Coordinates of C-alpha atoms and ligand atoms in Angstrom, one line a residue:
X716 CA -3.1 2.7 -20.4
X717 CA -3.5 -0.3 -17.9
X718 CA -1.1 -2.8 -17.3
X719 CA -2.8 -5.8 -15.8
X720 CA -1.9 -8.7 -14.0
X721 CA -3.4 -12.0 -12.9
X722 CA -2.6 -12.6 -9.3
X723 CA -4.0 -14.4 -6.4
X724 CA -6.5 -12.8 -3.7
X725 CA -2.9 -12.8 -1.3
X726 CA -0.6 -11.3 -4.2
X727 CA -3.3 -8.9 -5.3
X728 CA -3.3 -7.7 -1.9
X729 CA 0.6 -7.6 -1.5
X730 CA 1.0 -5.6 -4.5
X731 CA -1.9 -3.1 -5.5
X732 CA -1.1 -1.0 -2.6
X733 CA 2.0 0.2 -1.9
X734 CA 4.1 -0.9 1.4
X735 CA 4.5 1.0 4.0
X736 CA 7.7 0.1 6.8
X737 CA 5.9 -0.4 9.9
X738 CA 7.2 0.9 12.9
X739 CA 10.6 -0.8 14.6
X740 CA 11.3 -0.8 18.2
X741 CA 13.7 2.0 18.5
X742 CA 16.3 4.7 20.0
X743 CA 14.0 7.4 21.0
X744 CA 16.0 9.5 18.3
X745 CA 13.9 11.9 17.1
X746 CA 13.8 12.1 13.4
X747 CA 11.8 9.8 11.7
X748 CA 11.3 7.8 8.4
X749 CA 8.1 7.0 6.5
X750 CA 9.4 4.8 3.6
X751 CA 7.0 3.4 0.9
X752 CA 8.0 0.9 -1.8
X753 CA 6.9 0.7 -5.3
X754 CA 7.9 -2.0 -7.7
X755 CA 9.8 -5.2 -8.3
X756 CA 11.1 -7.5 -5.4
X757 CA 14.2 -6.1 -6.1
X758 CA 13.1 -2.5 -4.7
X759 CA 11.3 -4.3 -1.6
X760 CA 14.6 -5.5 -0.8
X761 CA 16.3 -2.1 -1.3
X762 CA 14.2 -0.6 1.1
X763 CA 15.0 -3.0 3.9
X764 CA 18.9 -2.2 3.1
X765 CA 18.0 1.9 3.9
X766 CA 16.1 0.9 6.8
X767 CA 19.1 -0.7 8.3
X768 CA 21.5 2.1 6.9
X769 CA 19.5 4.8 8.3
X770 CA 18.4 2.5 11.8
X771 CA 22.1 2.3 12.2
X772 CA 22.0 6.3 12.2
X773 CA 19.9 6.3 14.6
X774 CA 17.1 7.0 12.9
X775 CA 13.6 5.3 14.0
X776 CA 10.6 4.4 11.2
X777 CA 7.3 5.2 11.7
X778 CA 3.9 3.7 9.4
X779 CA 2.5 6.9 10.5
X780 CA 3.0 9.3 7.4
X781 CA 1.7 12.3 10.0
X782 CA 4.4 12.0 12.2
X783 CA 7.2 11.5 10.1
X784 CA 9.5 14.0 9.8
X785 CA 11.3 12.6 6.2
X786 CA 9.1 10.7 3.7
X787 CA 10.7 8.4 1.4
X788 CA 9.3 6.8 -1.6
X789 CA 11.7 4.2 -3.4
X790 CA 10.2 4.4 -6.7
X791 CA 9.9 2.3 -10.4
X792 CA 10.1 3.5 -13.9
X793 CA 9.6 0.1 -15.9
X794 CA 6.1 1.9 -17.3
X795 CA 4.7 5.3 -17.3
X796 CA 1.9 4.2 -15.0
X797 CA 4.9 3.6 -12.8
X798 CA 6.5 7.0 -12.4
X799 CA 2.9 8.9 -13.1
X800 CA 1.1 7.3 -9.3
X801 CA 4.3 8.7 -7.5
X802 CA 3.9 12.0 -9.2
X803 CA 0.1 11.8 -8.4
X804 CA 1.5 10.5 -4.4
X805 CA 3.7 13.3 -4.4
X806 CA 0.7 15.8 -4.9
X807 CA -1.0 14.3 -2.0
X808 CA 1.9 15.5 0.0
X809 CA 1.5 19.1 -0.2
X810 CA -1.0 19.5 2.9
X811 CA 1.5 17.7 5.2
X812 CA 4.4 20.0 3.7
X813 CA 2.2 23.3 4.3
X814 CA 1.7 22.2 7.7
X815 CA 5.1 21.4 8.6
X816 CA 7.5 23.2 6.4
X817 CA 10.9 21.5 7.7
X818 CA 9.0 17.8 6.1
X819 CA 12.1 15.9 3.7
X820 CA 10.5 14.5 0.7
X821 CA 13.0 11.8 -0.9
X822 CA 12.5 9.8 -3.7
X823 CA 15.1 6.6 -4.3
X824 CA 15.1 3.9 -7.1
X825 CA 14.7 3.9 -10.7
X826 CA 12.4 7.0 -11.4
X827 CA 15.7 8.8 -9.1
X828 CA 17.9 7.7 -11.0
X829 CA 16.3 7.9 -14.9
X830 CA 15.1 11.8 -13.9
X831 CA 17.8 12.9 -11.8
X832 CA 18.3 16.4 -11.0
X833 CA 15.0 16.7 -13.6
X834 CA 13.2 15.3 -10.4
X835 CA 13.7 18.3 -8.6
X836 CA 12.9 20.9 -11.1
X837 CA 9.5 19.2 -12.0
X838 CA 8.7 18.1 -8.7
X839 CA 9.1 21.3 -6.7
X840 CA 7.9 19.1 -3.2
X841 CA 10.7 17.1 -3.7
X842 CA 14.1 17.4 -1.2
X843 CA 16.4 14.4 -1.9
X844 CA 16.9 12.6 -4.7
X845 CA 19.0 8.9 -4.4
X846 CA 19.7 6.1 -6.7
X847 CA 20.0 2.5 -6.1
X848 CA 23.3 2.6 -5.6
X849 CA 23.6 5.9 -3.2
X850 CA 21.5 4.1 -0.2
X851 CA 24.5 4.4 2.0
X852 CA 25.2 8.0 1.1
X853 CA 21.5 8.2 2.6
X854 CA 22.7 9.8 5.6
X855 CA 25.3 12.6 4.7
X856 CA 22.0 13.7 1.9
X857 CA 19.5 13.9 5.0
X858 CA 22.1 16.4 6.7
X859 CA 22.8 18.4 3.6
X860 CA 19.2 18.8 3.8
X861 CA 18.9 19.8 7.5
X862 CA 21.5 22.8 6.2
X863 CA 18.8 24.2 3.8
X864 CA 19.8 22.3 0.7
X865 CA 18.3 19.9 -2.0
X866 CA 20.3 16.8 -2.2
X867 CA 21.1 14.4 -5.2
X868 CA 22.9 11.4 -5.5
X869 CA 22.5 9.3 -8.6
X870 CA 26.2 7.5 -9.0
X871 CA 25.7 4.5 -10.6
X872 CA 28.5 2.2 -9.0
X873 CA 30.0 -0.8 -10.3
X874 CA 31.2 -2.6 -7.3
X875 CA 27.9 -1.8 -5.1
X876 CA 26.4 -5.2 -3.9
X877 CA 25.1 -3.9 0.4
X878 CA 26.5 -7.2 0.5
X879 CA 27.7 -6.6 4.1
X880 CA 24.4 -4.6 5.1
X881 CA 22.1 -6.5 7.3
X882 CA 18.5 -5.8 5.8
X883 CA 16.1 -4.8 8.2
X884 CA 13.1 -6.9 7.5
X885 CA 10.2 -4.6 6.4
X886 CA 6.5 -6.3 6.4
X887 CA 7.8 -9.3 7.7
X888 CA 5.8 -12.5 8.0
X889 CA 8.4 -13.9 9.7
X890 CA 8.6 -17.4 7.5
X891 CA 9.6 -16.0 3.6
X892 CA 12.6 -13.3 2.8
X893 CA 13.9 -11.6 -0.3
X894 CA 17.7 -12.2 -0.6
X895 CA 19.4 -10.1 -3.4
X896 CA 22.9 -11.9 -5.3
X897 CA 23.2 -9.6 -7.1
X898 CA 22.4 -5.6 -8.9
X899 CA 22.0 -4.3 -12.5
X900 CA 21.8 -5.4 -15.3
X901 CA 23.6 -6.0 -18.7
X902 CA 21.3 -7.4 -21.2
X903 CA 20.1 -4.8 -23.3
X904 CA 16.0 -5.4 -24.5
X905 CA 15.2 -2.3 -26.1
X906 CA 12.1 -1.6 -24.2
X907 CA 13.4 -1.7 -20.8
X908 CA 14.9 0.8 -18.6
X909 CA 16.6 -1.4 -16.1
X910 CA 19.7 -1.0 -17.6
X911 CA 19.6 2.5 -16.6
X912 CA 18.5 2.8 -13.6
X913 CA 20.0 0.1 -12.1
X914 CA 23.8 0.0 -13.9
X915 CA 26.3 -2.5 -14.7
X916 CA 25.5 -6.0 -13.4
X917 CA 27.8 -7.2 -10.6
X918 CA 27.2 -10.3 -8.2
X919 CA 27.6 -10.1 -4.4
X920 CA 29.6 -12.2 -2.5
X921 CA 28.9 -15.9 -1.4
X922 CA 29.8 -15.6 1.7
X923 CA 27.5 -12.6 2.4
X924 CA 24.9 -14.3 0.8
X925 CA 24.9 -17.6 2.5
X926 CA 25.6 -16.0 5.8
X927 CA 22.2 -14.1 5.7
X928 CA 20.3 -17.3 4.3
X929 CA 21.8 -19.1 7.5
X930 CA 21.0 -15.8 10.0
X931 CA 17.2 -16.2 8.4
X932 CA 17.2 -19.3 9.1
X933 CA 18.3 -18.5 12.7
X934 CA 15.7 -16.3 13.0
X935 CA 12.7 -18.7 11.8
X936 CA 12.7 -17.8 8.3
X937 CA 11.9 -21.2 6.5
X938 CA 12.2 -20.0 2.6
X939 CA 14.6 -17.3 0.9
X940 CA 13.9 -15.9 -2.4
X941 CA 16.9 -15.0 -4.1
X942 CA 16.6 -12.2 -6.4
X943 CA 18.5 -10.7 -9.2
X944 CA 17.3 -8.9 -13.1
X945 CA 19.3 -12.5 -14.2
X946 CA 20.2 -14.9 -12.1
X947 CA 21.6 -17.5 -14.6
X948 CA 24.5 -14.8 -15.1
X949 CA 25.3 -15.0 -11.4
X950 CA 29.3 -14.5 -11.4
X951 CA 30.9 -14.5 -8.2
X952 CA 35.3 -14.7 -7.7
X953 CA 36.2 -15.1 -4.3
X954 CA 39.8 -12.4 -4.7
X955 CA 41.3 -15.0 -2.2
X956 CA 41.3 -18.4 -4.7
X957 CA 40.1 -17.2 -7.7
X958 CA 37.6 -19.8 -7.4
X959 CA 34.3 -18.8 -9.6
X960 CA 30.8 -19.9 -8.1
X961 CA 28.1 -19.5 -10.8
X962 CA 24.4 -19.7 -10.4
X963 CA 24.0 -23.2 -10.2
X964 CA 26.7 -23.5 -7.7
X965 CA 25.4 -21.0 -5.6
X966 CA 21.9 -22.4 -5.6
X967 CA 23.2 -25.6 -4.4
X968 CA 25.7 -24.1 -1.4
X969 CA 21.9 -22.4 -0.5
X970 CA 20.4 -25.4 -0.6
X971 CA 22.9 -27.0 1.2
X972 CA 22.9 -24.9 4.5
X973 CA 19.9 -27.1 6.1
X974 CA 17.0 -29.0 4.2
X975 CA 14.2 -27.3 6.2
X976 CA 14.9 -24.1 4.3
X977 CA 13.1 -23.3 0.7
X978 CA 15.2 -22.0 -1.8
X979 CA 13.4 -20.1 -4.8
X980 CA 14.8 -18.2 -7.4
X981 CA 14.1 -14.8 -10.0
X982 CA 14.1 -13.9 -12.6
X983 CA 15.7 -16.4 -15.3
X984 CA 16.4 -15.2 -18.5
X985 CA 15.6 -18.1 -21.4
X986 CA 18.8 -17.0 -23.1
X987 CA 20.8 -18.0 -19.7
X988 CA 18.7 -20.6 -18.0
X989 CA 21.1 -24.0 -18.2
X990 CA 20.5 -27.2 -17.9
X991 CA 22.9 -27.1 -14.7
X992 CA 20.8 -25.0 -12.7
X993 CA 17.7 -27.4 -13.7
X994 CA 19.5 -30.3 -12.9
X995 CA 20.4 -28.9 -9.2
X996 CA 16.7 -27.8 -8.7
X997 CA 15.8 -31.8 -9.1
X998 CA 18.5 -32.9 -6.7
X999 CA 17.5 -30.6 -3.6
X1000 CA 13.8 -31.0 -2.3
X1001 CA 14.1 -27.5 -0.7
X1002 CA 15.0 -26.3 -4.3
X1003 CA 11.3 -25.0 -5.2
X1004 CA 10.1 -26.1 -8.4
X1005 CA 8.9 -23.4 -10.2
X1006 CA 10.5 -21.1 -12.9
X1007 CA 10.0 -17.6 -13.6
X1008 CA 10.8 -17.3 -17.7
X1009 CA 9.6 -13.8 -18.9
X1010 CA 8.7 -14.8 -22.8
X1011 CA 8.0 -11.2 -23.7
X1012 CA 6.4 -12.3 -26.9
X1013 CA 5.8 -15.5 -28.9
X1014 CA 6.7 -14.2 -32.2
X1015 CA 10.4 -13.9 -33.9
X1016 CA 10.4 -10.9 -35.7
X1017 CA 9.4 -9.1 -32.4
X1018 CA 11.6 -11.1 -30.3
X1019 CA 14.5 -9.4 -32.9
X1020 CA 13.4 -5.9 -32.5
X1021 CA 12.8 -6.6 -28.3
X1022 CA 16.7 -7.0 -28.7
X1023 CA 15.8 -10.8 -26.4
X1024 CA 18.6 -12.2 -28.7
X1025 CA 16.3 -16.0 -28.2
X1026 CA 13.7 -17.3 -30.8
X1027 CA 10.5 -18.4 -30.1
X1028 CA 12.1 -22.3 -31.0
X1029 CA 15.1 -21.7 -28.3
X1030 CA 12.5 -20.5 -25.9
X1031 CA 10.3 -23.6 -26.5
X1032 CA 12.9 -25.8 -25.9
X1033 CA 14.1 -24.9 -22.5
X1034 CA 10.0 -25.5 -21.8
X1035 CA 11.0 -28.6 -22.4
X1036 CA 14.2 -28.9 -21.1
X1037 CA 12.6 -27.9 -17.6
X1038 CA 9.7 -30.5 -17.6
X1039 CA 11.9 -33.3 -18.7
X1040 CA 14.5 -32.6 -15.8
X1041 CA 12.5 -31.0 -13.4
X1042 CA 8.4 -32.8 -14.3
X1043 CA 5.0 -32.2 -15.6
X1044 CA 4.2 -30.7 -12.5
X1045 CA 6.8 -28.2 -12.1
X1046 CA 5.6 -24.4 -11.7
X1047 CA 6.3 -22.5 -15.1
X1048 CA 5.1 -18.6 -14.9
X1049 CA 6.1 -15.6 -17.8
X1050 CA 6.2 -12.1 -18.4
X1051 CA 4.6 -11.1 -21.8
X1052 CA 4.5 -7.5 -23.5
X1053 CA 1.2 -6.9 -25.4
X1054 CA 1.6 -4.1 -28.2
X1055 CA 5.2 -4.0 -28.8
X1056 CA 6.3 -1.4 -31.8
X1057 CA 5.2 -2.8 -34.9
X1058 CA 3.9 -5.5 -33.5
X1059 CA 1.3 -7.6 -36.1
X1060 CA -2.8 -9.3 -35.4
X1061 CA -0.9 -12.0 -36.5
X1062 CA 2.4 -11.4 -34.4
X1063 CA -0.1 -10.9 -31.4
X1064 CA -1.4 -14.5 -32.3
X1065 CA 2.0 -16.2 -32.3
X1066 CA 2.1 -14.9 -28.4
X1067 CA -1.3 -16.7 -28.2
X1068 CA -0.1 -19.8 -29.5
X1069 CA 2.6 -20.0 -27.4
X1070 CA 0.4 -19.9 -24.6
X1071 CA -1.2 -22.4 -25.6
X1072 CA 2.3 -25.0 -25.8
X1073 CA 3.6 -24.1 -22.7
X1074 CA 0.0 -23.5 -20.8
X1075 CA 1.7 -21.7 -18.1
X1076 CA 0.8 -21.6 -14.5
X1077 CA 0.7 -17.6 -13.9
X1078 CA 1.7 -14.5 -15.6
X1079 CA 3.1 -10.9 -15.7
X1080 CA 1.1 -9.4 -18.5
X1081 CA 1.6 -5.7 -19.7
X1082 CA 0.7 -3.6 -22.4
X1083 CA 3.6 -1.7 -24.0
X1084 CA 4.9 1.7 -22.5
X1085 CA 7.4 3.2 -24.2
X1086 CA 10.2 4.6 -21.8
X1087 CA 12.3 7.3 -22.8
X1088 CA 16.2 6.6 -23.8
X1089 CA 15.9 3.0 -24.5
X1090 CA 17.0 1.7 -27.6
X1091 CA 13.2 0.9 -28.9
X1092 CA 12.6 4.4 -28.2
X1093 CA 15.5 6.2 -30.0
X1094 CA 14.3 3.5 -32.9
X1095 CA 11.6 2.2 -33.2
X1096 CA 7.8 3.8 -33.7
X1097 CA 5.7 3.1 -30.7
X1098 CA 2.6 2.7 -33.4
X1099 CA -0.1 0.3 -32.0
X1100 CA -2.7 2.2 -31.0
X1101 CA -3.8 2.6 -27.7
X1102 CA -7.1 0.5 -27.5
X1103 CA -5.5 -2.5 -29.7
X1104 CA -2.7 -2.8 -27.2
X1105 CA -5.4 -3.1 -24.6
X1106 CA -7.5 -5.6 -26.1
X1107 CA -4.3 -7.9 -27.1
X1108 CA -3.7 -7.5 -23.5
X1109 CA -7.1 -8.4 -22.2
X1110 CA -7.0 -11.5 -24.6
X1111 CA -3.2 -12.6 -23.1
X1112 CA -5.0 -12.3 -20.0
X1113 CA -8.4 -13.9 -20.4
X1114 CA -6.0 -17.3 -22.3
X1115 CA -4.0 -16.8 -19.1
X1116 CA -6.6 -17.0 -16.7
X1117 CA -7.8 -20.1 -18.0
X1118 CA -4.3 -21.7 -18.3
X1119 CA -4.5 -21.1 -14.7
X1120 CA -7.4 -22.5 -13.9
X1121 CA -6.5 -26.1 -15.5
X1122 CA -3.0 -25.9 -14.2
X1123 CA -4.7 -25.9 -10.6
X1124 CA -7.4 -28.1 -11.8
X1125 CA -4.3 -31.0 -12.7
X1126 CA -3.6 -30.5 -8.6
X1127 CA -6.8 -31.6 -7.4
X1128 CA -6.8 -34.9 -5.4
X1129 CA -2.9 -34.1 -4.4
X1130 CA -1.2 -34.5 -1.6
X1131 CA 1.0 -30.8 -1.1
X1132 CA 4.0 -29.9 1.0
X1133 CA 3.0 -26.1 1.6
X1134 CA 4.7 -23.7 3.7
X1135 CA 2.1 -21.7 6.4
X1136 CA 3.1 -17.9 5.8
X1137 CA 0.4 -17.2 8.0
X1138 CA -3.6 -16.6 8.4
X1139 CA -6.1 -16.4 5.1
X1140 CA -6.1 -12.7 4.2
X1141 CA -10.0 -13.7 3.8
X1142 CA -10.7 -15.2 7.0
X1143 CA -8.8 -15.8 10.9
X1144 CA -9.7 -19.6 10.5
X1145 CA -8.3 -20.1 7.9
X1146 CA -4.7 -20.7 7.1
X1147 CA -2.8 -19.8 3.8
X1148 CA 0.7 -21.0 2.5
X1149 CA 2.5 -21.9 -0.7
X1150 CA 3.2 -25.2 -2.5
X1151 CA 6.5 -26.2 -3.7
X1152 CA 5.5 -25.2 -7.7
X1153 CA 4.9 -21.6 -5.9
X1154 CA 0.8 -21.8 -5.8
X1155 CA -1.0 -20.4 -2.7
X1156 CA -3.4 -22.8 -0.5
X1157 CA -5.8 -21.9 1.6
X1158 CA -6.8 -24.3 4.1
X1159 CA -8.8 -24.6 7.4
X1160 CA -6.5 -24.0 10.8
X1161 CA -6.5 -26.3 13.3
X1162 CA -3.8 -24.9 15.5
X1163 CA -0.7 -22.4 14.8
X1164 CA 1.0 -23.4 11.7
X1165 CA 2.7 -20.3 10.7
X1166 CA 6.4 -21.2 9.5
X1167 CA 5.8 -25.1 9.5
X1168 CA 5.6 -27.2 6.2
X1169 CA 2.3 -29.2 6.4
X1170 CA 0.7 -32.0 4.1
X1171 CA -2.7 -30.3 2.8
X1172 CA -5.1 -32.7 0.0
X1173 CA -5.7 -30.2 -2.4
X1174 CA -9.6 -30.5 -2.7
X1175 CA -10.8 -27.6 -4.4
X1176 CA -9.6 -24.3 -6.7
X1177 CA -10.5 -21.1 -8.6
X1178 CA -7.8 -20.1 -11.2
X1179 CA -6.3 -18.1 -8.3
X1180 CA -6.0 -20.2 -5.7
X1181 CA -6.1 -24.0 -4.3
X1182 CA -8.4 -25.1 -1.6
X1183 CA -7.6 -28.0 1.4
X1184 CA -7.4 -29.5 4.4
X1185 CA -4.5 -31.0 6.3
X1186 CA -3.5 -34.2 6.3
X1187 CA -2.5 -35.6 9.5
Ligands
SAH1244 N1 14.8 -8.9 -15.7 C1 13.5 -9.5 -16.0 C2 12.4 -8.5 -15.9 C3 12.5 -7.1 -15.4 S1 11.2 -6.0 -15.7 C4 13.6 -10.1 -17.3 O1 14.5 -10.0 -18.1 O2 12.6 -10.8 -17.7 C5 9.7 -6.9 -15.4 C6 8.9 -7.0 -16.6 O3 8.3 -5.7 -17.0 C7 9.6 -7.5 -17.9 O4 9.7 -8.8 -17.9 C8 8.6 -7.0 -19.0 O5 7.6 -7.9 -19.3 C9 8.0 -5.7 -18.3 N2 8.5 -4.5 -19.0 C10 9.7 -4.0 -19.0 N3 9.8 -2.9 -19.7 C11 8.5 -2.6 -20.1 C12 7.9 -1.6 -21.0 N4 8.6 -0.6 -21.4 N5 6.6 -1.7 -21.2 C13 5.9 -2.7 -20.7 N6 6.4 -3.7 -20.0 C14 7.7 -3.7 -19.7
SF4_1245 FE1 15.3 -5.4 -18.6 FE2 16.0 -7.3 -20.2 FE3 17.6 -6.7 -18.1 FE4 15.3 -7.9 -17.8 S1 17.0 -8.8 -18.9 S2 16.0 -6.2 -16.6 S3 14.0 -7.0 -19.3 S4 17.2 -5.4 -19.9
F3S1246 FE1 10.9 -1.0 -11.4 FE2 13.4 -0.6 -11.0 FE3 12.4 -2.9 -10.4 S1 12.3 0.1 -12.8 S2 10.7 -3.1 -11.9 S3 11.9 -1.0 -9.5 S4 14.4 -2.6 -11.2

C-alpha cells in the first residue's frame, strides 16, 4: 500500500527523507548521538527535547551515522508503511553493529511505545526502547545499556508536558519553529493509534510556552507553529489563580508578545474548532490565516464508524464559519482517509463532493491501514480491497491537485506578505518563503532576505507553488 500526499517541491523535500540532527558545537564528551526523525511535527519537536536532555548530559550529536556511537530513531506508527521503513532502516544497521559491537540502537516514539518490549524480541539489533513520555529517563537507559543490558521505558505519563526543557533546535532555518502546548490525545477515532502511543491529553503551561515563543523571538525566529493532536481542547490552570486559559486565549497572549512574530497553529479538530479561536485569528495580523481541518471523509455513515462524532453538515458549516470570519482567501487544508472499513463507491463519492464545496487549498491524503488495537480493528472488517483503496486515493488526489491549482490561480496579480525561510531549494538566486494563508513563494533574490517579511506580486504558479518578484 502507498500513502500519498500532495506537497510542494520544499515540503516534498522536508518530508520524503528522514531528518537527520546535524552536528552541535559541543563538549568534546565522547559518546555520541545520531538521531533521525520520522513522522508528524509533533515527533520533530520531540527530538529537539532529547537533544537538549541528552546535550545537557553531556552528550554531543553527530549527522555522521559512522561515527556515532548510539543511533536513535524516534519513530511513527499511524500506518504500516510507517513502522515497516524503520524495520527496513534497522536492517541497514547491521554492518555498522558488526563492525562495532558496543553501537546502541534506540528506537523512541509511537512504534516504542505500541510494540514495547515486543520491539526487542523482533528486532534483535535493537538496545533501547523509549516512549514519548520517557525522553528524560533517556539518560539512566543509555547507562543501563553501557552495563550490558537492554533497556525499556514505555510509561505513559499523565502530567508530562518538557514544558521546562529548552528544545535544541534541530534542522534549523533559523526564521520558523515547532512549539508544542500540549501531548496526547483523548478523542478516540477508531482508526488511529495516537491515543496509544501518545496517552492522556494534558496541556503545558502558559508561561513555559510564551517564554520560549519570546526566547525565539530573541533569537531571530519570526514565526512559531504551535503544535498539538487538538489544539481547540487546549486546557491550561495556572495552580496559583485557578485562572483557565483556553486555546483561543492562548493564541492571543502568543500573538500578543510582539507583532513581527507569526503565529500558526495544528491540528484543529472540526468537532472543537470555535468561533472564538476564528474570531482571534481575524483580530491579530501575525495570526496566520490558514486552517488545518482533517475531514477524514465526506460521508456520514463513515464519519459514525470513524468514531469523528461530526457530520458531514457540522463539518460544512465551520467551512463556512471560517470564510465568513476569517475570508475567501483564508488557507483551508484537510486530511482525508481513502478506503475506510466498509466504506461504499458511493461513500467514496460523498468525500469527492465534499471536495468539491470546500475546494481546499492542500491535503493529507491516505489510504486506509488498519493498525492493530484500535477500536476499528477490534471491530470492524478492514474489507476494501487493496487496489480500490488505491485508486479512491489516486482520485482524492488527482480532485486535490486541481483544487490546488485554482486556489493558487485566485492569488495571481496579489500583492503577498511572505516570510523568507531562506534560499529556493531549486536554485541559490532564488529566494523561497511562505504567505500568510501558508503557500510557499518562490521569488528572485536581490539581497539577503532570510527572516524578513517582504511584499512579493504573485505573478505566476503550478499547483504547488506561487511564483514572484518583490515589490519595493
Ligand atoms: N490529530 C489529528 C491527526 C493525527 S494523525 C486529527 O485529529 O486530525 C494524521 C492523519 O493521519 C490523520 O488525520 C489521518 O488522516 C491519518 N491517519 C491516522 N490513522 C490512520 C490510519 N490508520 N490509516 C490511514 N491514515 C491514518
Ligand atoms: Fe488520532 Fe483522532 Fe486524536 Fe487525531 S483526534 S490524534 S485522528 S484519535
Ligand atoms: Fe506518527 Fe506518533 Fe505523530 S504515530 S503521526 S509520530 S503522534
Amino acid at each position: 500500500m502507498q500513502d500519498l500526499k500532495v506537497l510542494s517541491p520544499e515540503e516534498i523535500k522536508g518530508l520524503d527523507e528522514p531528518r537527520i540532527s546535524p552536528s552541535q558545537q559541543q563538549t568534546d564528551y565522547s559518546k555520541k548521538i545520531y538521531l533521525e526523525s520520522y513522522g508528524c511535527q509533533m515527533n520533530f519537536a520531540d527530538s529537539e527535547v532529547v537533544t537538549s536532555i541528552l546535550m545537557d548530559q553531556g552528550y554531543s550529536t553527530t549527522s555522521n551515522i559512522q561515527e556515532a556511537d548510539t543511533i536513535l530513531l524516534n519513530t511513527c506508527a499511524i500506518r504500516e508503511n510507517a513502522e515497516q521503513k524503520i524495520r527496513h532502516r534497522l536492517q541497514s544497521f547491521k554492518p555498522l553493529k558488526a563492525k562495532n559491537p558496543h553501537l546502541t540502537v534506540g528506537i523512541l516514539g509511537c512504534m516504542a511505545e505500541r510494540l514495547k518490549t515486543k520491539l526487542l524480541e523482533e528486532e534483535k539489533i535493537v538496545d533501547l526502547v523509549a516512549g514519548p513520555d520517557a525522553y528524560r529517563d533517556l539518560p539512566r537507559l543509555l547507562e543501563e545499556i553501557e552495563d550490558g543490558n537492554k533497556a525499556v521505558n514505555v510509561f505513559l505519563s499523565r502530567e508530562e508536558t518538557y514544558g521546562n526543557i529548552e528544545p535544541v533546535r534541530l534542522h534549523t532555518n533559523g526564521v520558523t519553529a515547532l512549539v508544542s502546548i500540549m501531548r496526547g490525545c483523548n478523542n478516540m477515532c477508531s482508526f488511529c493509534v495516537v491515543p496509544y502511543t501518545r496517552g492522556r491529553e494534558r496541556s503545558r503551561d502558559l508561561h513555559s510556552i510564551l517564554k520560549e515563543c519570546s526566547n525565539l523571538f530573541d533569537s531571530g525566529y519570526r514565526e512559531v507553529t504551535l503544535l498539538g493532536q487538538n489544539v481547540d481542547s487546549y486546557h491550561w490552570q495556572n495552580p496559583d489563580t485557578k485562572e483557565t486559559i483556553n486555546f483561543a486565549q492562548l493564541l492571543e497572549k502568543v500573538a500578543q508578545l510582539t507583532p513581527e512574530l507569526r503565529v500558526r497553529f495544528s491540528t484543529s479538530h472540526p468537532k472543537d474548532i470555535t468561533d472564538e479561536v476564528l474570531h482571534t485569528m481575524a483580530a491579530y495580523d501575525n495570526i496566520c490565516k490558514n486552517i488545518h481541518l482533517p475531514a477524514q471523509s465526506g460521508n456520514n455513515r463513515i464519519l459514525e464508524l470513524m468514531n469523528r462524532t461530526y457530520t458531514r453538515e457540522w463539518y460544512l458549516e465551520r467551512i463556512k464559519a471560517i470564510k465568513r470570519i476569517l475570508g475567501e482567501s483564508c488557507g483551508i487544508s484537510h486530511d482525508l482517509i481513502a478506503g475506510f472499513c466498509s466504506e461504499t463507491e458511493e461513500e467514496h463519492q460523498d468525500t469527492l463532493i465534499l471536495l468539491e464545496e470546500v475546494k481546499y487549498d492542500f491535503g493529507y491524503m491516505f489510504s486506509y491501514s488498519e493498525r492493530p488495537g484500535t477500536p476499528a480493528e477490534k471491530k470492524l472488517a478492514d474489507d476494501v480491497p487493496e487496489e480500490i483503496k488505491k485508486r479512491r486515493l489516486q482520485e482524492i488526489i488527482d480532485l486535490q491537485r486541481i483544487h490546488s491549482a485554482y486556489r493558487n490561480q485566485l492569488m495571481l496579480g496579489s500583492i503577498q506578505r511572505v516570510l523568507v525561510e531562506g534560499d529556493s531549494k531549486k536554485s541559490a538566486a532564488h529566494h523561497f518563503g511562505r504567505t500568510d494563508n501558508n503557500k510557499v513563494v518562490v521569488f528572485p533574490k536581490k539581497e539577503e532576505m532570510k527572516g524578513k517579511f517582504v511584499d512579493v506580486k504573485i505573478t505566476h504558479c503550478t499547483s504547488g507553488t506561487l511564483l514572484g518578484e518583490l515589490i519595493n
